[in-house]
XYZ file of C-alpha atoms in Angstrom:
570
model
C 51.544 -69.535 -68.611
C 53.223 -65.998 -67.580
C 55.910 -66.398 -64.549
C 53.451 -64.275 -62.812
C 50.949 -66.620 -63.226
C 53.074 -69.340 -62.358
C 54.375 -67.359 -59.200
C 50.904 -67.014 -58.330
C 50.010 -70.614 -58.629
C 52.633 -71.547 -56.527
C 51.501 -69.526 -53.837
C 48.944 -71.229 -50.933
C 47.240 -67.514 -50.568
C 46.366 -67.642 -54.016
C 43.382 -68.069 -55.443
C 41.545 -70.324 -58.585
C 40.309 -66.775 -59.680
C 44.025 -65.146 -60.144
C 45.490 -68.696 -61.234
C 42.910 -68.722 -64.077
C 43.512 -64.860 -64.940
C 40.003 -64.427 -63.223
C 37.819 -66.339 -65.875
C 36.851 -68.687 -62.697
C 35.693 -69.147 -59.270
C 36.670 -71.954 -56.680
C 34.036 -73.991 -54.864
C 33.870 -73.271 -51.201
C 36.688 -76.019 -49.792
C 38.901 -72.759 -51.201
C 37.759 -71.047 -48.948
C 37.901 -73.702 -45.825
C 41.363 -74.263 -47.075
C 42.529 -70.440 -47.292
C 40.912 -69.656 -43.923
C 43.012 -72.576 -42.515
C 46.011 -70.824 -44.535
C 45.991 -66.998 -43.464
C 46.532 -68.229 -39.891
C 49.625 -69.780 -40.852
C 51.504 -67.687 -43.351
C 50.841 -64.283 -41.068
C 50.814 -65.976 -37.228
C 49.080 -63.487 -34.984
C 47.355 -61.232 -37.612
C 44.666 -63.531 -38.831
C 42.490 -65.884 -37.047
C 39.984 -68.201 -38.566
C 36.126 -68.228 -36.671
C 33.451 -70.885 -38.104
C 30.316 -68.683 -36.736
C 27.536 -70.557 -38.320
C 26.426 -73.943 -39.668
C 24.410 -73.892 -42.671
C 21.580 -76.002 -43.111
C 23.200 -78.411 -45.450
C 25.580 -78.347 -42.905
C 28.307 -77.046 -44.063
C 30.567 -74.243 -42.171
C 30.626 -70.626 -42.144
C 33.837 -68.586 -41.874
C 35.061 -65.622 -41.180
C 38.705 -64.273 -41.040
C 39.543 -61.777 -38.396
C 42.895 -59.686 -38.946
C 44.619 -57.079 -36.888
C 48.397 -56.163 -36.877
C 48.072 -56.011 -33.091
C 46.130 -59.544 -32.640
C 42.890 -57.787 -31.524
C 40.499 -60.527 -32.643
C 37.820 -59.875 -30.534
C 35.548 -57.300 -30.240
C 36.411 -54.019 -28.365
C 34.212 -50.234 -27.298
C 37.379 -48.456 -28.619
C 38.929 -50.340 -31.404
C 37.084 -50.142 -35.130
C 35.893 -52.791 -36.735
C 35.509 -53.408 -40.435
C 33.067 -56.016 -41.931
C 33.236 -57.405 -45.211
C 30.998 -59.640 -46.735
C 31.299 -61.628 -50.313
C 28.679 -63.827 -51.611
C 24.755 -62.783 -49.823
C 23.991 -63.873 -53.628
C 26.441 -66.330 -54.599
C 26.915 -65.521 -58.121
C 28.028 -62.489 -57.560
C 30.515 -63.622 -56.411
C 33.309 -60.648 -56.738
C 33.430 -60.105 -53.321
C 35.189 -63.254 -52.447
C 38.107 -63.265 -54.468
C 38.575 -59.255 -54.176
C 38.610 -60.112 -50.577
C 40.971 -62.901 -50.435
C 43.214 -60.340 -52.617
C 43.204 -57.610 -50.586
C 43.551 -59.439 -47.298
C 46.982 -61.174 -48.832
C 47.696 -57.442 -49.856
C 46.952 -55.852 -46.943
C 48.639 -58.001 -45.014
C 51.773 -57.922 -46.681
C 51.541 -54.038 -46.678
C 51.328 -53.640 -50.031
C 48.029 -51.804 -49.952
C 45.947 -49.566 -46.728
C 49.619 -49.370 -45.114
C 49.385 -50.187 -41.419
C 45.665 -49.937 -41.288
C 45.738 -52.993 -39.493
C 47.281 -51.118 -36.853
C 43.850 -48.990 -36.042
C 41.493 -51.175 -37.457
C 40.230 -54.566 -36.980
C 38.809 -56.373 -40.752
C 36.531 -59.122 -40.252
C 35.869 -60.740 -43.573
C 33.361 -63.203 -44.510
C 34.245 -64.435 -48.188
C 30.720 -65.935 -48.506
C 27.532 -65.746 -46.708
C 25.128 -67.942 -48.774
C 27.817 -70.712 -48.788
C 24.793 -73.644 -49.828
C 23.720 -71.084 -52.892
C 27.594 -70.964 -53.613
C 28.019 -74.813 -53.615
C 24.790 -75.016 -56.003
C 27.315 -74.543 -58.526
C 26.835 -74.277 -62.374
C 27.530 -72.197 -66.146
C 24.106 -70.823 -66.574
C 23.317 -69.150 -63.238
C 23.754 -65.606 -64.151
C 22.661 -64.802 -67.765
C 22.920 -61.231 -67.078
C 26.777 -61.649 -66.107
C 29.993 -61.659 -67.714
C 32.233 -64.377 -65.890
C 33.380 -66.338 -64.289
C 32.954 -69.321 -66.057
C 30.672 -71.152 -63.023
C 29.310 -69.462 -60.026
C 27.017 -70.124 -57.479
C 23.226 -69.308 -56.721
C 21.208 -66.620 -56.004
C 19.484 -68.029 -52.932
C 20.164 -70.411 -49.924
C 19.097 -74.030 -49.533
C 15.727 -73.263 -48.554
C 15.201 -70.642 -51.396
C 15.506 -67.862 -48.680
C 16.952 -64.029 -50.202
C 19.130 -63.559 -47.371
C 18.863 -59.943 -48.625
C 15.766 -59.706 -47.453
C 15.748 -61.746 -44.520
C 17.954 -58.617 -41.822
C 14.947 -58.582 -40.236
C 12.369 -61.649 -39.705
C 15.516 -63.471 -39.624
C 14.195 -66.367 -40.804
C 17.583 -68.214 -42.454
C 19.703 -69.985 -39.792
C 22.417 -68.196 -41.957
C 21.271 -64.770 -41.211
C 20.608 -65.460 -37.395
C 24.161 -66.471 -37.440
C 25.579 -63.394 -39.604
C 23.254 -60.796 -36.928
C 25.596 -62.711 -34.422
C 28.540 -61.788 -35.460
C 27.103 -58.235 -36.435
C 26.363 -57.881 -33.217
C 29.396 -59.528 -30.976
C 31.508 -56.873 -33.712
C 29.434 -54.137 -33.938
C 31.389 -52.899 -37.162
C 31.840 -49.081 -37.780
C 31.350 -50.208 -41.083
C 29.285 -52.898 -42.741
C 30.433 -53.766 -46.522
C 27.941 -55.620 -48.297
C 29.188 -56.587 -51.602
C 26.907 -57.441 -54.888
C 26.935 -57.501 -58.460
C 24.060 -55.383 -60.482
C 21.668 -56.544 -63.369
C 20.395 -54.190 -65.325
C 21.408 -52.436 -68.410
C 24.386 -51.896 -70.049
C 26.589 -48.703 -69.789
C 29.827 -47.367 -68.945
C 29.603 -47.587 -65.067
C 31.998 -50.045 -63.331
C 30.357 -49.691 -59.830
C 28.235 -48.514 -57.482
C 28.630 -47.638 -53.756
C 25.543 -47.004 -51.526
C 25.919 -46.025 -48.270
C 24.045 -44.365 -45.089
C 24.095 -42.421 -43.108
C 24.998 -39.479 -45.334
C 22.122 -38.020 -46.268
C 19.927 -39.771 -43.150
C 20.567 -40.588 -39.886
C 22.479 -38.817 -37.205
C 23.763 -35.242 -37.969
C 27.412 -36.019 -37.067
C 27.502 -39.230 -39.208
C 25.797 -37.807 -41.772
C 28.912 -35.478 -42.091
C 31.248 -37.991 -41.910
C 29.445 -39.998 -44.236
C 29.901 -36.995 -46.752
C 32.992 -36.653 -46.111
C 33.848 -40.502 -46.831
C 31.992 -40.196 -49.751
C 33.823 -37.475 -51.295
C 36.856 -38.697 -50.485
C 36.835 -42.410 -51.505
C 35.483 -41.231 -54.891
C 38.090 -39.000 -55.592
C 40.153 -42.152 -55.027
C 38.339 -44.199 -57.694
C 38.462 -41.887 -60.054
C 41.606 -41.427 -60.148
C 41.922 -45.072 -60.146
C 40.287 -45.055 -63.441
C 36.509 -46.040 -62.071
C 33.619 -44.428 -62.809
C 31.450 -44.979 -59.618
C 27.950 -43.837 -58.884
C 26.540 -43.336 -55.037
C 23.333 -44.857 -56.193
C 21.536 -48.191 -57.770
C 21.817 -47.526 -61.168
C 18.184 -48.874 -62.164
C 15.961 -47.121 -64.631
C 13.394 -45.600 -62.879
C 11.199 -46.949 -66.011
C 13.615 -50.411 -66.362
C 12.987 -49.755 -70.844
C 13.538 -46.413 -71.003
C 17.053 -45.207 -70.205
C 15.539 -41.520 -70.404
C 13.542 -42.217 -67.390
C 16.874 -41.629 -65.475
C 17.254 -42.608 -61.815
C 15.804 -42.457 -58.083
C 17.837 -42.284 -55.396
C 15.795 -43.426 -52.566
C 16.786 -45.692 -48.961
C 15.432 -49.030 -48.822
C 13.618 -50.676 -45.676
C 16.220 -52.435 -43.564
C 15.155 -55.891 -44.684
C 18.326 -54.858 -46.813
C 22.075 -55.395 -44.956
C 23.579 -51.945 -45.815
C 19.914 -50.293 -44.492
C 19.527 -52.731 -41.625
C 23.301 -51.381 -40.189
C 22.567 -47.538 -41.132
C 19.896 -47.813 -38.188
C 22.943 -48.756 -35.955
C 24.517 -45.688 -36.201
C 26.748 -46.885 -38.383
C 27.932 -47.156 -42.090
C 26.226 -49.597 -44.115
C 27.560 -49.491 -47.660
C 26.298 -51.554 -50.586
C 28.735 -52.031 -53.262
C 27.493 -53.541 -57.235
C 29.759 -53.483 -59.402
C 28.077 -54.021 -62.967
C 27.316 -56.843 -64.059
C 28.572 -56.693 -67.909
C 31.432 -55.637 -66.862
C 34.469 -59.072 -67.352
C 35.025 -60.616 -64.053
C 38.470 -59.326 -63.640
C 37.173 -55.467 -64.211
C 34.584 -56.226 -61.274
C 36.493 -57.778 -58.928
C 39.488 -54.483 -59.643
C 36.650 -52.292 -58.625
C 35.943 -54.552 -55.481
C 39.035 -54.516 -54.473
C 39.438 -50.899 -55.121
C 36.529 -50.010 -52.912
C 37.975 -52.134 -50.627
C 40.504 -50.954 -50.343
C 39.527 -46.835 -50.393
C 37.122 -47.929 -47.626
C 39.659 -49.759 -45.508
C 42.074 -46.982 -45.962
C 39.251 -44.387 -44.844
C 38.410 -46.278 -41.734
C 41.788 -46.801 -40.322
C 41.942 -42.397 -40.840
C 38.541 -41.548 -39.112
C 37.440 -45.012 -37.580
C 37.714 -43.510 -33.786
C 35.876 -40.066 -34.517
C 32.809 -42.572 -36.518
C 33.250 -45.120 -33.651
C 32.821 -42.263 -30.797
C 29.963 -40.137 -32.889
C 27.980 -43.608 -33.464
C 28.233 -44.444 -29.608
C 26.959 -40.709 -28.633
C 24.004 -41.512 -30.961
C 23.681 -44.696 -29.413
C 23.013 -43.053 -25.783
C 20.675 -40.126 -27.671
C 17.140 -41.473 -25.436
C 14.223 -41.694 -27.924
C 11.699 -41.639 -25.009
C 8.722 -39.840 -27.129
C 10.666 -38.196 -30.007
C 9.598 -38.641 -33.146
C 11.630 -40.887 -35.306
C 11.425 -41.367 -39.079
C 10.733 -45.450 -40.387
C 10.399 -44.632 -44.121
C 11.833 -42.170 -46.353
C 10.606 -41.897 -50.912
C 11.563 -39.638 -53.263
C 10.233 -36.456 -53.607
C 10.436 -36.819 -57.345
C 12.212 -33.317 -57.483
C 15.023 -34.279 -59.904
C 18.822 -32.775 -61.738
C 19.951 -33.464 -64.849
C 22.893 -36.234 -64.506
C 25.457 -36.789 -67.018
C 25.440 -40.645 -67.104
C 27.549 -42.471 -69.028
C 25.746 -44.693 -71.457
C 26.314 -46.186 -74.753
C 24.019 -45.381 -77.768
C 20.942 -47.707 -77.923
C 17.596 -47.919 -79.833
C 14.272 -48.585 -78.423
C 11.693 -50.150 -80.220
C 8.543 -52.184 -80.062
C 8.502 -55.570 -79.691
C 6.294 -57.535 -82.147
C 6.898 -60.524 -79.690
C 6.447 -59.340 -76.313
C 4.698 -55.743 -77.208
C 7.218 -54.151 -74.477
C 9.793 -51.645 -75.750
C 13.130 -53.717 -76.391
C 16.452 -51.664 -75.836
C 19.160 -52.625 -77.469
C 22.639 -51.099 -76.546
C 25.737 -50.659 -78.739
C 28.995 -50.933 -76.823
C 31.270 -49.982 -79.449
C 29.697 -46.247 -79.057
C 30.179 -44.692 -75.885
C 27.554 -41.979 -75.376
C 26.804 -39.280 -72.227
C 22.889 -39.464 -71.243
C 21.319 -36.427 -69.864
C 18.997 -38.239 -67.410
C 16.964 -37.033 -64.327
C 18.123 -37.512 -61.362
C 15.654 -37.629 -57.980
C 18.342 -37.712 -54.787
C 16.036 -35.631 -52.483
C 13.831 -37.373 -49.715
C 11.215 -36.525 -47.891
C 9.341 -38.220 -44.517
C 7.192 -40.924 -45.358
C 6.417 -42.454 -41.775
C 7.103 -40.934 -38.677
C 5.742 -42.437 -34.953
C 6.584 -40.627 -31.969
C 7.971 -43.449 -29.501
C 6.632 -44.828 -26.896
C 7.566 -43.508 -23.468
C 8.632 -46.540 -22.063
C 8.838 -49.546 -24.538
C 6.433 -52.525 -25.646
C 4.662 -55.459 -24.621
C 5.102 -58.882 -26.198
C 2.261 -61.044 -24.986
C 3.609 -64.524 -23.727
C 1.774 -66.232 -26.160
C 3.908 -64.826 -28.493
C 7.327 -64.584 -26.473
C 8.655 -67.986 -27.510
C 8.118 -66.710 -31.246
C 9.781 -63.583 -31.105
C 12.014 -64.010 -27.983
C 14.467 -65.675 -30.201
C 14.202 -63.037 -32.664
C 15.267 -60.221 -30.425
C 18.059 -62.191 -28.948
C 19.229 -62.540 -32.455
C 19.327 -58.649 -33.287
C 21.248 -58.075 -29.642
C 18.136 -56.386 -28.419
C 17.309 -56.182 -24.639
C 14.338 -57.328 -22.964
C 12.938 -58.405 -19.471
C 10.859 -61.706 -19.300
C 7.698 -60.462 -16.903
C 7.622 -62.790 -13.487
C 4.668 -61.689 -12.467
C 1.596 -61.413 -13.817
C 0.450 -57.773 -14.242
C -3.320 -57.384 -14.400
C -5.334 -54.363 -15.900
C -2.182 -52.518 -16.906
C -2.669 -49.382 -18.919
C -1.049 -50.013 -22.503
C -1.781 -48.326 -26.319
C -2.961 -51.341 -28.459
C -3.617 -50.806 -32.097
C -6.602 -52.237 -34.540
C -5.906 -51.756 -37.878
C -7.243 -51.785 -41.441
C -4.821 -54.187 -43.286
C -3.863 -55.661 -47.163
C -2.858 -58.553 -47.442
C 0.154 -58.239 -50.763
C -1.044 -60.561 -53.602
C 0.954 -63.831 -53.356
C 4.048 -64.807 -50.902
C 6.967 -63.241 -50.711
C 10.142 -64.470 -49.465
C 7.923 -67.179 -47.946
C 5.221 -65.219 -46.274
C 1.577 -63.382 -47.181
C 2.902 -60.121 -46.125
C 0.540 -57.389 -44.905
C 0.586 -53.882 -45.215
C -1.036 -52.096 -42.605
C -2.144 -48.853 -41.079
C -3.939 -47.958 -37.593
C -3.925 -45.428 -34.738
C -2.485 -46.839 -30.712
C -5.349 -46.212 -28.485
C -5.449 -46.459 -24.852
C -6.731 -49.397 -23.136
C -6.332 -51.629 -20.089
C -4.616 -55.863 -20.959
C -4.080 -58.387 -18.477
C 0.012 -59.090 -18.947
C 0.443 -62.822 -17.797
C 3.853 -63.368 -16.350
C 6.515 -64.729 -19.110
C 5.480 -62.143 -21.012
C 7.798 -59.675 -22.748
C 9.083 -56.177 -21.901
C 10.926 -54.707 -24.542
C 12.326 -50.905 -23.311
C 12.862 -48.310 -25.885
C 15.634 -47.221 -23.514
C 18.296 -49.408 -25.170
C 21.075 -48.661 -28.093
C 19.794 -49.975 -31.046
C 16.266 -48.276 -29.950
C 15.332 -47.846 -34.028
C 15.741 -51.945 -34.753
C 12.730 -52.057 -31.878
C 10.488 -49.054 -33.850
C 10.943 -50.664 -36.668
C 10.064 -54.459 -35.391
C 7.143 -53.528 -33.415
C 5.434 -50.595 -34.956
C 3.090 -52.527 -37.061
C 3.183 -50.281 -39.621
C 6.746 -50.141 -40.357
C 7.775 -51.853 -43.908
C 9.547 -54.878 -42.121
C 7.724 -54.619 -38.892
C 6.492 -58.178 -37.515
C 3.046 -57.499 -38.363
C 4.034 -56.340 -42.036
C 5.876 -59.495 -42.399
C 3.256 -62.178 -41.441
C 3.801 -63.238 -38.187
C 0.268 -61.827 -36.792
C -1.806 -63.036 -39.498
C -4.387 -65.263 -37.476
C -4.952 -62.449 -35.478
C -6.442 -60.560 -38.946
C -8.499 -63.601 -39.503
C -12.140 -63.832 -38.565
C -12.715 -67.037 -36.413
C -16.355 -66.616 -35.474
C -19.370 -66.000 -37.660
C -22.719 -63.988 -37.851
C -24.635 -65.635 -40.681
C -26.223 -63.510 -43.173
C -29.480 -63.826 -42.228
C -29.031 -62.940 -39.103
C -26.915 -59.763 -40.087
C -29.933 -59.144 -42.549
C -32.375 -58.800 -39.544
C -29.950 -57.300 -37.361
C -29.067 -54.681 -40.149
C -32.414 -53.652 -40.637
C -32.373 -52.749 -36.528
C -29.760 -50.745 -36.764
C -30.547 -48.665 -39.908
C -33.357 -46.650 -37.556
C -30.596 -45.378 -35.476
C -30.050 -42.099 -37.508
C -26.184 -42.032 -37.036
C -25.375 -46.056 -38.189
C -27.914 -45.056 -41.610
C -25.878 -41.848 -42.108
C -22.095 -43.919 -41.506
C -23.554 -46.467 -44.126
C -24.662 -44.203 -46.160
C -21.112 -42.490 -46.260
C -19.700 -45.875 -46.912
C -21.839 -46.426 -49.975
C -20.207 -43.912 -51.448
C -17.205 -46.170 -52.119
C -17.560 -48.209 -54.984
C -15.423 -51.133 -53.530
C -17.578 -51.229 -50.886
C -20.953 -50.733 -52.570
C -19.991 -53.357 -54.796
C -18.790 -55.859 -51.655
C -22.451 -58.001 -50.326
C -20.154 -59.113 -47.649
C -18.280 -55.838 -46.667
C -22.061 -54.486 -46.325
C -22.796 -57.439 -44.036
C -19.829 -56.862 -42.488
C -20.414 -52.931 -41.387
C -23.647 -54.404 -39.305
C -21.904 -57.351 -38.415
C -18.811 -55.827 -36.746
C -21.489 -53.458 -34.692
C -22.980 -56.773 -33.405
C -22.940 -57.697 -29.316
C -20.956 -61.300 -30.603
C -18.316 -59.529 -32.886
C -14.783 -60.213 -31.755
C -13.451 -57.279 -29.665
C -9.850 -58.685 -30.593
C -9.855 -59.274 -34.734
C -7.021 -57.316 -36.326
C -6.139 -55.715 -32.641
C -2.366 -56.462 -33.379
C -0.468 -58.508 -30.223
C 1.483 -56.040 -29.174
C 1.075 -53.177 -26.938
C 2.693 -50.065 -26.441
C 3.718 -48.702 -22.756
C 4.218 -45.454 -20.671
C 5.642 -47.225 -17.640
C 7.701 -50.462 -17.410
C 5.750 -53.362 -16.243
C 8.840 -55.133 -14.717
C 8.771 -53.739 -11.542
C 12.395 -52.884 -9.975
């Protein structure tokens, strides 16, 4: 062993990752025994917060360090949030972490940032995936030797989960996203994919969406911590680098914005930076978690420079009122593309007599630059114009979702009295149900038009006001057609369910009736020309059936309602 190695080993802020020249990981009493260190070797600059129980019931930690012993949150002070381990084999992001902490701390690296900014670091989030510990849990990943697993206990993608919040481990994680309210959210991942010269990638809004002032910082930040890498030796990219077609490497890439189901999405609609960070995933664990703690680094170093002007710019967009603007929910590409000089290696792509798909096969001994498209311009792909004053939960419903807007810090008023006839906008919509579950749940995908109508609002119901700073998390839960909307995850589904029944042969007779009203023959006529429907006995039933005096006035009228005044009084 080296006497750096041996130094290293000796040290209780070390790690099993640098002790074993970073061929391996340590299980997660590492990390209960390192957050249990910090505090001592630096007394005053690092505190230790369990913030969550998982439910194997094990802890979940968080270190907090500030030169200054500013733990908690604070309106003026920035805070930095960096998480290691949402997927639990890639697992970089802990031991870059624990690195750069010691580092940082010791003011070897981001001199005195500690001093402006507070770093709240997380060194795993999925900590029962990470204890599901084993050799052959990444096959598309070079090192270390063992790692954890993708998902938690209860086979939950908590990188999918920002908004149903299903896991306890998420509710928890929204907590102390919230309590914080980071300038700056770091998620950090490892990629799949192919294989090329590419150590990482670093995704981040708002830069090219979101408010105008942090979209300029966010170019800014971009610009600059690139220049950093580079220098550094990296070759980063500021998107996922996926194949558009995943066998064709000439199909280049597509920068788009996912829905915020994702972390780095789900805290761009704050106001503030989300940034995804993958480094690749063929890359030797030591290279990866280099580049980690590069970003890390470049990020941290950037946010103790600007973190006041982002701070002050994100809490002017917080007070912007979106009373009956329009707001964008989705964003695609607009396929319009650039050629991109990506750095490759040279590969051949042939058929496969086994599976018939094209198999690529890459040789990394030849470095080669693809000329690839690249699509990085977006275009509107939802827009709703917000309601004037906010929305209606029914109270049948409250105790469901009640829970779920505590958990994303939104504010709402419980209804004491019961408001009868109140003018709302409900919606009825034409749904899909998505071919098998997802994450859990028969998700929907959905589509409809408010219309205005009077509901009876029994007290305990729940008034959610648009008037409020995180006013996009509430477009985006209860606009049903949003992407990760409540509806579009599942939770409405009995309401799209028929309960109640008009047998054929009574629709037969009944259809017959109607057919001599000129206007029903010519609507079902127009139908007919679809051939889904022409082919569908029981969507043809269905278009006399739904006109009938019994049919429910209330299937697929989604359980929440839209308002122009507040219902809860003064």
């Amino acid at each position: 062993m080296s006497v750096l190695l041996l130094i290293l080993a000796a040290s209780p802020l070390t790690t099993v990752a640098e002790q074993s020249a970073w061929t391996k990981t340590g299980r997660y009493a590492e990390v209960e025994r390192l957050c249990a260190e910090f505090p001592r070797a630096f007394p005053g600059k690092v505190k230790c917060e369990r913030f969550g129980t998982t439910p194997q019931g094990r802890p979940m930690l968080a270190l907090i360090a500030s030169a200054d012993g500013t733990f908690g949150p604070s309106k003026k002070r920035p805070v930095v949030l960096m998480q290691g381990g949402i997927h639990a084999g890639e697992i970089d992001g802990k031991d870059a972490g624990f690195w750069l902490l010691r580092e940082v701390l010791e003011g070897r690296v981001a001199k005195d940032a500690l001093k402006k900014v507070t770093l709240v670091f997380v060194p795993v989030f999925n900590v029962d995936g990470h204890e599901r510990f084993g050799p052959n849990q990444r096959p598309n990943q070079r090192g270390p030797e063992e790692m954890g697993w993708r998902v938690t206990s209860q086979n939950l993608n908590l990188n999918r989960d920002y908004m149903k919040a299903d896991a306890p481990e998420m509710v928890a994680m929204l907590g102390l996203l919230h309590r914080f309210e980071p300038v700056m959210y770091v998620d950090l991942h490892v990629t799949d994919g192919a294989k090329f010269q590419h150590d990482v990638s670093v995704c981040f809004e708002p830069r090219r969406l979101g408010p105008e002032s942090m979209q300029a910082f966010g170019r800014t930040l971009r610009a600059s911590l690139f220049q950093k890498l580079e220098a550094q030796g990296h070759l980063p990219v500021d998107f996922y680098p996926a194949f558009d077609d995943a066998d064709d490497p000439q199909s280049g890439f597509s920068n788009g914005w996912p829905p915020p189901r994702f972390g780095n999405a789900y805290w761009a609609l704050h106001h503030r930076f989300g940034v995804l960070v993958e480094t690749h995933s063929w890359k030797p664990y030591a290279v990866r978690v280099k580049a980690t703690f590069d970003v890390c680094a470049g990020l941290l170093e950037e946010a103790a420079l600007h973190g006041a002007e982002w701070l002050a710019a994100a809490q002017v967009a917080d007070a912007a009122p979106l009373a009956g603007r329009e707001v964008v929910l989705m964003q695609e590409s607009t396929r319009a593309s650039e050629p991109f000089a990506f750095q490759g290696y040279e590969y051949t792509r042939t058929r496969s007599e086994i599976s018939g798909k094209f198999w690529v096969q890459y040789d990394e001994s030849k470095p080669q630059v693809w000329m690839v498209p690249l699509r990085d311009e977006l275009q509107r792909a939802l827009t709703v114009t917000a309601p004037k004053a906010g929305y209606v939960i029914p109270v049948s419903h409250a105790a469901l979702l009640g829970p779920r807007l505590q958990a994303h810090g939104l504010q709402f008023t419980v209804l004491r009295q019961p408001r009868p006839e109140f003018a709302v906008e409900r919606m009825r919509v034409d749904k899909k149900f998505r071919a098998g579950s997802y994450e859990g749940r028969l998700t929907v995908q959905a589509k409809g038009t408010w219309a205005a109508a009077t509901e009876d609002l029994p007290a305990g119901s729940l008034y959610v006001p648009i008037a409020q700073p995180h006013a996009e998390v509430v477009l985006h839960l209860l606009e049903p057609s949003a992407p990760d909307s409540f509806l579009a995850w599942g939770f409405f589904n009995a309401h799209l369910e028929q309960k109640e029944y008009l047998e054929d042969y009574l629709t037969e007779a009944y259809a017959r009736e109607l057919l001599k009203d000129p206007a029903v023959k010519a609507a079902f006529d127009e139908k007919l020309k679809d051939p889904a429907f022409a082919k569908d006995p029981d969507a043809r039933l269905g278009f006399f059936a739904q006109r009938h005096p019994t049919a429910d006035a209330r299937l697929d009228v989604v359980p929440v309602y839209r308002v122009d005044v507040s219902p809860a009084g003064n």
